[in-house]
């Protein structure tokens, strides 16, 4: 049987990405064009992001087809992430994907950006099967998602305030480090003592699977305000390790506890924070103690990319769960379907 190719687009935030996968999760191309133009503003400017997506998307699509050596008439379906994200940015990706699918007379498959992070694991780990528990940790999200099948899931825990990645970024700012703070704290923490300051771990009750990080941020601020700048400079690595431990410990403990209580044998990590080396190591260790396997995507697939969008679209393609032409993008968090 000839191969069925899915052409996928990702434009929910500040990265434009185009990928082509076959329905066996083989990646033929996964191009990512980032937007350094935001750096000078210290954050992402939504209007600028959507304009840059508009400028890039067609060229990136042409480059992806050329690099993969695949023609448009060989594509079986077009996939795109439609929520959550920056609404203007999402609309650029959706409009382009819709126009392409319509003109080629092939199905359009829309997916949730947050959940698509989870499906990056199917690319790296072909042996992965449902049911599994996914821990999605990114700049804007911290959620525990139980997947019964590849298209049926329930959210079993989430953050009540700040996301894990956001907490890394905000605490890094308090330490006078750059943006995004997660990778910088990760690197510094390797040479630091995680017990240097005992920052609080919230919602410790055994039956609580939600997360809360606003107290940690306040506690770091209160701690630092007792000392002068020299203290931060001298103890940067120890402070980074202590902050990192306070962010990670609840993520690992709650994931393993839920999986154990519900006889789930696989935990899947996803999202930008899944790139954290200590989180990966601790999850593997703690899960392993209970005979649970932890799956972690490769570094490139932890970040926003279109290969994960195509991967999330594959089960929908198999079940013919296509979107109609009236489908719209939405910036809202929370989802009832993949
Ligand atoms: O998934 P992502 O690219 O963006 C969203 O969709 O939100 O994740 C970005 C987040 C940022 O908060 C960044 O600080 C964090 O992932 N991050 C890390 C690491 N690499 C990226 N956090 C901790 N350790 C890392 N190595
Ligand atoms: Zn993301």
mmCIF file of C-alpha atoms and ligand atoms in Angstrom:
data_model
loop_
_atom_site.group_PDB
_atom_site.id
_atom_site.type_symbol
_atom_site.label_atom_id
_atom_site.label_comp_id
_atom_site.label_asym_id
_atom_site.label_seq_id
_atom_site.Cartn_x
_atom_site.Cartn_y
_atom_site.Cartn_z
ATOM 1 C CA UNK A 1 0.000 0.000 0.000
ATOM 2 C CA UNK A 2 1.328 3.476 -0.815
ATOM 3 C CA UNK A 3 2.229 5.776 2.068
ATOM 4 C CA UNK A 4 -0.261 8.297 3.414
ATOM 5 C CA UNK A 5 1.370 11.625 4.253
ATOM 6 C CA UNK A 6 0.072 14.260 6.681
ATOM 7 C CA UNK A 7 1.201 17.866 6.183
ATOM 8 C CA UNK A 8 1.004 19.736 9.515
ATOM 9 C CA UNK A 9 1.195 23.363 10.646
ATOM 10 C CA UNK A 10 1.945 24.866 14.064
ATOM 11 C CA UNK A 11 1.618 28.607 14.705
ATOM 12 C CA UNK A 12 0.031 28.919 18.154
ATOM 13 C CA UNK A 13 2.700 31.163 19.667
ATOM 14 C CA UNK A 14 5.982 32.537 18.301
ATOM 15 C CA UNK A 15 7.262 29.577 16.267
ATOM 16 C CA UNK A 16 6.074 28.846 12.738
ATOM 17 C CA UNK A 17 6.542 25.172 11.970
ATOM 18 C CA UNK A 18 5.700 22.849 9.066
ATOM 19 C CA UNK A 19 6.152 19.065 9.135
ATOM 20 C CA UNK A 20 5.351 16.015 7.035
ATOM 21 C CA UNK A 21 4.812 12.585 8.660
ATOM 22 C CA UNK A 22 3.449 9.328 7.350
ATOM 23 C CA UNK A 23 0.752 7.542 9.340
ATOM 24 C CA UNK A 24 3.400 5.310 10.989
ATOM 25 C CA UNK A 25 4.838 8.417 12.763
ATOM 26 C CA UNK A 26 7.895 8.620 10.487
ATOM 27 C CA UNK A 27 9.073 12.249 10.233
ATOM 28 C CA UNK A 28 10.156 13.330 6.715
ATOM 29 C CA UNK A 29 10.671 16.978 7.632
ATOM 30 C CA UNK A 30 10.016 19.207 10.660
ATOM 31 C CA UNK A 31 11.032 22.824 9.982
ATOM 32 C CA UNK A 32 10.787 25.438 12.726
ATOM 33 C CA UNK A 33 11.196 29.154 12.154
ATOM 34 C CA UNK A 34 11.475 31.064 15.440
ATOM 35 C CA UNK A 35 10.922 34.781 15.911
ATOM 36 C CA UNK A 36 13.945 36.474 17.549
ATOM 37 C CA UNK A 37 12.272 39.820 16.768
ATOM 38 C CA UNK A 38 10.446 39.577 20.153
ATOM 39 C CA UNK A 39 13.641 39.384 22.235
ATOM 40 C CA UNK A 40 14.102 43.152 22.378
ATOM 41 C CA UNK A 41 10.659 43.468 24.060
ATOM 42 C CA UNK A 42 11.312 40.877 26.814
ATOM 43 C CA UNK A 43 8.152 38.953 25.859
ATOM 44 C CA UNK A 44 6.041 37.991 22.860
ATOM 45 C CA UNK A 45 4.111 40.735 21.033
ATOM 46 C CA UNK A 46 0.969 38.972 19.705
ATOM 47 C CA UNK A 47 0.400 41.310 16.743
ATOM 48 C CA UNK A 48 4.023 41.017 15.642
ATOM 49 C CA UNK A 49 3.859 37.212 16.056
ATOM 50 C CA UNK A 50 0.865 36.846 13.721
ATOM 51 C CA UNK A 51 2.420 39.147 11.108
ATOM 52 C CA UNK A 52 5.643 37.125 11.131
ATOM 53 C CA UNK A 53 3.684 33.851 10.819
ATOM 54 C CA UNK A 54 1.928 35.353 7.784
ATOM 55 C CA UNK A 55 5.244 36.337 6.240
ATOM 56 C CA UNK A 56 6.844 32.926 6.812
ATOM 57 C CA UNK A 57 4.248 30.209 6.494
ATOM 58 C CA UNK A 58 4.065 29.868 2.714
ATOM 59 C CA UNK A 59 7.861 29.824 2.258
ATOM 60 C CA UNK A 60 8.281 27.352 5.108
ATOM 61 C CA UNK A 61 5.659 25.071 3.539
ATOM 62 C CA UNK A 62 7.419 25.193 0.169
ATOM 63 C CA UNK A 63 10.781 24.495 1.826
ATOM 64 C CA UNK A 64 9.330 21.549 3.780
ATOM 65 C CA UNK A 65 7.884 19.897 0.656
ATOM 66 C CA UNK A 66 11.185 20.411 -1.170
ATOM 67 C CA UNK A 67 13.286 19.018 1.700
ATOM 68 C CA UNK A 68 11.036 15.959 2.074
ATOM 69 C CA UNK A 69 10.944 15.409 -1.704
ATOM 70 C CA UNK A 70 7.151 15.100 -1.512
ATOM 71 C CA UNK A 71 4.637 16.801 -3.846
ATOM 72 C CA UNK A 72 1.421 18.426 -2.654
ATOM 73 C CA UNK A 73 -0.626 15.876 -4.634
ATOM 74 C CA UNK A 74 0.892 13.077 -2.497
ATOM 75 C CA UNK A 75 -0.505 14.599 0.736
ATOM 76 C CA UNK A 76 -3.514 12.746 2.232
ATOM 77 C CA UNK A 77 -4.584 15.276 4.906
ATOM 78 C CA UNK A 78 -3.656 18.671 6.345
ATOM 79 C CA UNK A 79 -3.361 19.069 10.137
ATOM 80 C CA UNK A 80 -3.187 22.250 12.214
ATOM 81 C CA UNK A 81 -3.364 23.275 15.885
ATOM 82 C CA UNK A 82 -6.350 25.522 16.617
ATOM 83 C CA UNK A 83 -6.278 26.114 20.400
ATOM 84 C CA UNK A 84 -5.098 27.245 22.871
ATOM 85 C CA UNK A 85 -2.658 29.974 21.886
ATOM 86 C CA UNK A 86 -2.484 33.540 20.580
ATOM 87 C CA UNK A 87 -5.644 33.983 18.553
ATOM 88 C CA UNK A 88 -4.062 35.969 15.700
ATOM 89 C CA UNK A 89 -1.248 33.438 15.363
ATOM 90 C CA UNK A 90 -3.637 30.470 15.413
ATOM 91 C CA UNK A 91 -5.803 32.066 12.725
ATOM 92 C CA UNK A 92 -2.817 32.394 10.357
ATOM 93 C CA UNK A 93 -2.032 28.660 10.616
ATOM 94 C CA UNK A 94 -5.674 27.614 10.395
ATOM 95 C CA UNK A 95 -6.459 29.832 7.395
ATOM 96 C CA UNK A 96 -3.436 28.581 5.486
ATOM 97 C CA UNK A 97 -4.162 24.917 6.345
ATOM 98 C CA UNK A 98 -7.846 25.296 5.485
ATOM 99 C CA UNK A 99 -7.123 26.935 2.129
ATOM 100 C CA UNK A 100 -4.605 24.256 1.232
ATOM 101 C CA UNK A 101 -6.823 21.305 2.244
ATOM 102 C CA UNK A 102 -9.839 22.812 0.445
ATOM 103 C CA UNK A 103 -7.936 23.482 -2.768
ATOM 104 C CA UNK A 104 -6.388 19.985 -2.730
ATOM 105 C CA UNK A 105 -9.751 18.360 -1.933
ATOM 106 C CA UNK A 106 -8.336 16.499 1.102
ATOM 107 C CA UNK A 107 -9.457 16.373 4.771
ATOM 108 C CA UNK A 108 -8.569 19.018 7.352
ATOM 109 C CA UNK A 109 -7.717 17.727 10.843
ATOM 110 C CA UNK A 110 -7.599 20.245 13.693
ATOM 111 C CA UNK A 111 -5.906 19.431 16.994
ATOM 112 C CA UNK A 112 -5.385 20.943 20.425
ATOM 113 C CA UNK A 113 -1.873 22.386 20.720
ATOM 114 C CA UNK A 114 -1.434 21.421 24.361
ATOM 115 C CA UNK A 115 -2.459 17.802 23.815
ATOM 116 C CA UNK A 116 -0.382 17.561 20.657
ATOM 117 C CA UNK A 117 2.736 17.991 22.850
ATOM 118 C CA UNK A 118 1.881 14.564 24.320
ATOM 119 C CA UNK A 119 1.839 12.908 20.888
ATOM 120 C CA UNK A 120 5.483 13.870 20.260
ATOM 121 C CA UNK A 121 6.165 10.749 22.335
ATOM 122 C CA UNK A 122 4.676 8.464 19.663
ATOM 123 C CA UNK A 123 7.398 9.681 17.282
ATOM 124 C CA UNK A 124 10.246 8.887 19.680
ATOM 125 C CA UNK A 125 8.718 5.803 21.319
ATOM 126 C CA UNK A 126 6.873 3.610 18.777
ATOM 127 C CA UNK A 127 6.167 1.035 21.544
ATOM 128 C CA UNK A 128 4.034 3.541 23.519
ATOM 129 C CA UNK A 129 0.401 2.403 23.955
ATOM 130 C CA UNK A 130 -2.677 3.683 25.772
ATOM 131 C CA UNK A 131 -3.728 3.792 28.560
ATOM 132 C CA UNK A 132 -1.196 6.259 29.939
ATOM 133 C CA UNK A 133 -0.981 9.282 32.205
ATOM 134 C CA UNK A 134 0.497 12.391 30.565
ATOM 135 C CA UNK A 135 2.111 15.245 32.469
ATOM 136 C CA UNK A 136 1.946 18.319 30.241
ATOM 137 C CA UNK A 137 4.249 21.039 31.517
ATOM 138 C CA UNK A 138 4.837 24.127 29.403
ATOM 139 C CA UNK A 139 5.051 27.896 29.679
ATOM 140 C CA UNK A 140 1.275 28.236 29.978
ATOM 141 C CA UNK A 141 0.066 24.813 31.148
ATOM 142 C CA UNK A 142 0.497 22.234 33.870
ATOM 143 C CA UNK A 143 -1.946 19.369 33.471
ATOM 144 C CA UNK A 144 -2.230 15.683 34.271
ATOM 145 C CA UNK A 145 -4.178 13.969 31.514
ATOM 146 C CA UNK A 146 -5.339 10.362 31.559
ATOM 147 C CA UNK A 147 -5.603 8.922 28.038
ATOM 148 C CA UNK A 148 -7.885 5.865 27.906
ATOM 149 C CA UNK A 149 -7.459 5.574 24.144
ATOM 150 C CA UNK A 150 -5.595 7.757 21.654
ATOM 151 C CA UNK A 151 -8.669 9.956 21.204
ATOM 152 C CA UNK A 152 -10.395 9.695 24.618
ATOM 153 C CA UNK A 153 -9.001 11.438 27.672
ATOM 154 C CA UNK A 154 -9.836 13.176 30.961
ATOM 155 C CA UNK A 155 -7.954 15.914 32.831
ATOM 156 C CA UNK A 156 -7.239 14.525 36.330
ATOM 157 C CA UNK A 157 -5.167 17.410 37.708
ATOM 158 C CA UNK A 158 -4.076 20.939 36.793
ATOM 159 C CA UNK A 159 -2.487 24.072 38.152
ATOM 160 C CA UNK A 160 -4.752 26.377 40.113
ATOM 161 C CA UNK A 161 -2.592 29.424 39.330
ATOM 162 C CA UNK A 162 0.816 29.660 37.595
ATOM 163 C CA UNK A 163 2.117 27.016 35.180
ATOM 164 C CA UNK A 164 5.384 25.186 35.909
ATOM 165 C CA UNK A 165 7.249 26.849 33.003
ATOM 166 C CA UNK A 166 5.902 30.259 33.958
ATOM 167 C CA UNK A 167 7.186 29.655 37.521
ATOM 168 C CA UNK A 168 10.654 28.780 36.198
ATOM 169 C CA UNK A 169 10.594 31.976 34.122
ATOM 170 C CA UNK A 170 9.325 34.243 36.932
ATOM 171 C CA UNK A 171 11.771 32.859 39.521
ATOM 172 C CA UNK A 172 14.645 33.223 37.034
ATOM 173 C CA UNK A 173 13.661 36.871 36.643
ATOM 174 C CA UNK A 174 13.796 37.326 40.449
ATOM 175 C CA UNK A 175 17.343 35.911 40.357
ATOM 176 C CA UNK A 176 18.240 38.389 37.602
ATOM 177 C CA UNK A 177 18.637 35.671 34.959
ATOM 178 C CA UNK A 178 17.551 35.808 31.296
ATOM 179 C CA UNK A 179 14.421 34.607 29.450
ATOM 180 C CA UNK A 180 13.237 31.887 29.130
ATOM 181 C CA UNK A 181 14.407 31.046 32.642
ATOM 182 C CA UNK A 182 13.761 27.286 32.626
ATOM 183 C CA UNK A 183 16.870 26.191 30.697
ATOM 184 C CA UNK A 184 19.070 28.650 32.662
ATOM 185 C CA UNK A 185 17.842 27.383 36.050
ATOM 186 C CA UNK A 186 18.234 23.795 34.801
ATOM 187 C CA UNK A 187 21.895 24.436 33.924
ATOM 188 C CA UNK A 188 22.757 26.330 37.133
ATOM 189 C CA UNK A 189 20.969 23.754 39.323
ATOM 190 C CA UNK A 190 23.325 20.995 38.158
ATOM 191 C CA UNK A 191 26.029 22.463 40.447
ATOM 192 C CA UNK A 192 23.708 23.563 43.263
ATOM 193 C CA UNK A 193 22.339 22.109 46.500
ATOM 194 C CA UNK A 194 18.539 21.546 46.277
ATOM 195 C CA UNK A 195 18.262 21.576 50.109
ATOM 196 C CA UNK A 196 19.922 25.033 50.413
ATOM 197 C CA UNK A 197 16.487 26.700 50.941
ATOM 198 C CA UNK A 198 13.389 24.649 51.758
ATOM 199 C CA UNK A 199 10.867 26.458 49.521
ATOM 200 C CA UNK A 200 7.205 25.378 49.993
ATOM 201 C CA UNK A 201 5.509 22.503 48.142
ATOM 202 C CA UNK A 202 1.776 23.289 47.864
ATOM 203 C CA UNK A 203 -1.311 21.022 48.030
ATOM 204 C CA UNK A 204 0.476 18.125 49.689
ATOM 205 C CA UNK A 205 -2.686 16.129 50.548
ATOM 206 C CA UNK A 206 -2.519 12.604 49.137
ATOM 207 C CA UNK A 207 -5.861 12.814 47.287
ATOM 208 C CA UNK A 208 -5.106 16.195 45.679
ATOM 209 C CA UNK A 209 -3.730 16.010 42.134
ATOM 210 C CA UNK A 210 -3.773 19.749 41.407
ATOM 211 C CA UNK A 211 -0.753 22.060 41.501
ATOM 212 C CA UNK A 212 -0.183 25.575 42.824
ATOM 213 C CA UNK A 213 2.903 27.706 42.311
ATOM 214 C CA UNK A 214 1.915 31.259 43.301
ATOM 215 C CA UNK A 215 3.010 30.624 46.925
ATOM 216 C CA UNK A 216 6.443 29.479 45.751
ATOM 217 C CA UNK A 217 6.967 32.657 43.750
ATOM 218 C CA UNK A 218 6.032 34.799 46.795
ATOM 219 C CA UNK A 219 8.273 32.705 49.029
ATOM 220 C CA UNK A 220 11.268 33.172 46.690
ATOM 221 C CA UNK A 221 10.622 36.927 46.604
ATOM 222 C CA UNK A 222 10.327 37.119 50.418
ATOM 223 C CA UNK A 223 13.500 35.074 50.871
ATOM 224 C CA UNK A 224 15.556 37.174 48.466
ATOM 225 C CA UNK A 225 14.334 40.478 49.932
ATOM 226 C CA UNK A 226 16.099 39.611 53.230
ATOM 227 C CA UNK A 227 19.511 39.731 51.564
ATOM 228 C CA UNK A 228 21.551 41.978 49.298
ATOM 229 C CA UNK A 229 22.524 41.406 45.658
ATOM 230 C CA UNK A 230 25.836 39.793 46.691
ATOM 231 C CA UNK A 231 23.908 36.928 48.343
ATOM 232 C CA UNK A 232 22.141 36.085 45.072
ATOM 233 C CA UNK A 233 25.380 36.242 43.122
ATOM 234 C CA UNK A 234 27.247 33.996 45.571
ATOM 235 C CA UNK A 235 24.416 31.454 45.870
ATOM 236 C CA UNK A 236 22.927 31.496 42.374
ATOM 237 C CA UNK A 237 23.447 27.764 41.799
ATOM 238 C CA UNK A 238 22.073 26.726 45.214
ATOM 239 C CA UNK A 239 19.048 29.011 44.819
ATOM 240 C CA UNK A 240 18.394 27.655 41.306
ATOM 241 C CA UNK A 241 18.598 24.051 42.585
ATOM 242 C CA UNK A 242 16.258 24.812 45.525
ATOM 243 C CA UNK A 243 13.683 26.529 43.273
ATOM 244 C CA UNK A 244 13.878 23.733 40.705
ATOM 245 C CA UNK A 245 13.321 21.078 43.391
ATOM 246 C CA UNK A 246 10.218 22.914 44.673
ATOM 247 C CA UNK A 247 8.753 23.053 41.148
ATOM 248 C CA UNK A 248 9.573 19.492 40.153
ATOM 249 C CA UNK A 249 8.880 17.471 43.291
ATOM 250 C CA UNK A 250 5.066 17.934 43.259
ATOM 251 C CA UNK A 251 4.993 17.153 39.500
ATOM 252 C CA UNK A 252 6.767 13.826 39.970
ATOM 253 C CA UNK A 253 5.091 12.792 43.219
ATOM 254 C CA UNK A 254 1.541 13.504 42.026
ATOM 255 C CA UNK A 255 2.048 11.849 38.641
ATOM 256 C CA UNK A 256 3.440 8.659 40.163
ATOM 257 C CA UNK A 257 0.806 8.616 42.927
ATOM 258 C CA UNK A 258 -2.067 8.936 40.426
ATOM 259 C CA UNK A 259 -0.614 6.308 38.097
ATOM 260 C CA UNK A 260 -0.080 3.912 41.008
ATOM 261 C CA UNK A 261 -3.588 4.439 42.414
ATOM 262 C CA UNK A 262 -5.125 3.793 38.987
ATOM 263 C CA UNK A 263 -2.868 0.897 37.913
ATOM 264 C CA UNK A 264 -1.410 2.865 35.000
ATOM 265 C CA UNK A 265 1.949 1.522 33.836
ATOM 266 C CA UNK A 266 3.118 4.396 31.603
ATOM 267 C CA UNK A 267 3.720 8.077 32.369
ATOM 268 C CA UNK A 268 4.361 10.377 29.418
ATOM 269 C CA UNK A 269 6.076 13.757 29.789
ATOM 270 C CA UNK A 270 5.310 16.584 27.380
ATOM 271 C CA UNK A 271 5.812 20.321 26.822
ATOM 272 C CA UNK A 272 8.778 22.682 27.113
ATOM 273 C CA UNK A 273 9.481 21.872 30.782
ATOM 274 C CA UNK A 274 9.821 18.168 29.856
ATOM 275 C CA UNK A 275 13.262 19.278 28.601
ATOM 276 C CA UNK A 276 14.308 19.741 32.247
ATOM 277 C CA UNK A 277 17.037 17.205 32.983
ATOM 278 C CA UNK A 278 16.241 16.815 36.693
ATOM 279 C CA UNK A 279 12.507 16.338 36.016
ATOM 280 C CA UNK A 280 13.268 13.572 33.506
ATOM 281 C CA UNK A 281 15.686 11.848 35.870
ATOM 282 C CA UNK A 282 13.493 12.091 38.968
ATOM 283 C CA UNK A 283 10.401 10.920 37.071
ATOM 284 C CA UNK A 284 12.262 7.923 35.691
ATOM 285 C CA UNK A 285 13.589 7.016 39.144
ATOM 286 C CA UNK A 286 10.330 7.447 41.071
ATOM 287 C CA UNK A 287 8.165 5.772 38.425
ATOM 288 C CA UNK A 288 10.669 2.926 38.142
ATOM 289 C CA UNK A 289 10.331 2.179 41.870
ATOM 290 C CA UNK A 290 6.690 1.221 41.208
ATOM 291 C CA UNK A 291 7.189 -0.658 37.951
ATOM 292 C CA UNK A 292 5.926 2.315 35.919
ATOM 293 C CA UNK A 293 7.745 3.350 32.742
ATOM 294 C CA UNK A 294 8.350 7.059 32.082
ATOM 295 C CA UNK A 295 8.481 8.234 28.451
ATOM 296 C CA UNK A 296 10.240 11.501 27.650
ATOM 297 C CA UNK A 297 10.395 13.110 24.196
ATOM 298 C CA UNK A 298 13.690 14.198 22.653
ATOM 299 C CA UNK A 299 14.696 17.812 23.249
ATOM 300 C CA UNK A 300 13.670 19.083 19.800
ATOM 301 C CA UNK A 301 10.201 17.540 20.116
ATOM 302 C CA UNK A 302 9.652 19.046 23.616
ATOM 303 C CA UNK A 303 9.502 22.507 22.018
ATOM 304 C CA UNK A 304 6.673 23.789 19.815
ATOM 305 C CA UNK A 305 6.867 22.013 16.432
ATOM 306 C CA UNK A 306 4.541 20.753 13.701
ATOM 307 C CA UNK A 307 5.671 17.093 13.859
ATOM 308 C CA UNK A 308 3.763 16.742 17.138
ATOM 309 C CA UNK A 309 0.683 18.283 15.467
ATOM 310 C CA UNK A 310 0.859 15.666 12.704
ATOM 311 C CA UNK A 311 1.377 12.933 15.337
ATOM 312 C CA UNK A 312 -1.763 14.047 17.217
ATOM 313 C CA UNK A 313 -3.673 14.068 13.922
ATOM 314 C CA UNK A 314 -2.771 10.450 13.039
ATOM 315 C CA UNK A 315 -5.354 8.749 15.338
ATOM 316 C CA UNK A 316 -7.973 11.249 14.138
ATOM 317 C CA UNK A 317 -7.032 10.457 10.516
ATOM 318 C CA UNK A 318 -7.420 6.726 11.173
ATOM 319 C CA UNK A 319 -10.846 7.290 12.766
ATOM 320 C CA UNK A 320 -11.835 9.823 10.065
ATOM 321 C CA UNK A 321 -12.389 12.545 12.692
ATOM 322 C CA UNK A 322 -12.119 15.421 10.208
ATOM 323 C CA UNK A 323 -13.059 19.085 10.710
ATOM 324 C CA UNK A 324 -15.472 20.918 8.474
ATOM 325 C CA UNK A 325 -14.639 24.189 6.717
ATOM 326 C CA UNK A 326 -16.466 26.291 9.319
ATOM 327 C CA UNK A 327 -14.035 25.269 12.102
ATOM 328 C CA UNK A 328 -12.520 28.237 13.937
ATOM 329 C CA UNK A 329 -9.497 28.872 16.159
ATOM 330 C CA UNK A 330 -9.837 29.689 19.845
ATOM 331 C CA UNK A 331 -7.423 31.100 22.397
ATOM 332 C CA UNK A 332 -9.223 29.453 25.321
ATOM 333 C CA UNK A 333 -7.595 26.892 27.587
ATOM 334 C CA UNK A 334 -9.407 23.685 28.422
ATOM 335 C CA UNK A 335 -10.591 21.182 25.872
ATOM 336 C CA UNK A 336 -13.063 18.371 25.463
ATOM 337 C CA UNK A 337 -11.503 16.882 22.373
ATOM 338 C CA UNK A 338 -8.069 16.269 21.009
HETATM 339 O O1 LIG B 1 5.928 24.181 25.486
HETATM 340 P P1 LIG B 1 6.669 25.484 25.399
HETATM 341 O O2 LIG B 1 7.653 25.649 24.275
HETATM 342 O O3 LIG B 1 5.708 26.715 25.327
HETATM 343 C C1 LIG B 1 4.367 26.714 25.585
HETATM 344 O O4 LIG B 1 3.617 26.115 24.760
HETATM 345 O O5 LIG B 1 4.017 27.312 26.631
HETATM 346 O O6 LIG B 1 7.411 25.679 26.801
HETATM 347 C C2 LIG B 1 8.156 26.840 27.133
HETATM 348 C C3 LIG B 1 8.506 26.760 28.614
HETATM 349 C C4 LIG B 1 9.196 28.012 29.145
HETATM 350 O O7 LIG B 1 8.537 28.420 30.319
HETATM 351 C C5 LIG B 1 10.635 27.532 29.445
HETATM 352 O O8 LIG B 1 11.234 28.219 30.516
HETATM 353 C C6 LIG B 1 10.403 26.085 29.770
HETATM 354 O O9 LIG B 1 9.411 25.651 28.852
HETATM 355 N N1 LIG B 1 11.621 25.262 29.611
HETATM 356 C C7 LIG B 1 12.256 24.659 30.635
HETATM 357 C C8 LIG B 1 13.408 24.025 30.085
HETATM 358 N N2 LIG B 1 13.416 24.251 28.739
HETATM 359 C C9 LIG B 1 12.314 25.010 28.464
HETATM 360 N N3 LIG B 1 11.960 24.617 31.937
HETATM 361 C C10 LIG B 1 12.796 23.932 32.742
HETATM 362 N N4 LIG B 1 13.920 23.312 32.306
HETATM 363 C C11 LIG B 1 14.265 23.328 30.994
HETATM 364 N N5 LIG B 1 15.369 22.708 30.567
HETATM 365 ZN ZN1 LIG B 2 3.602 24.450 23.358
#
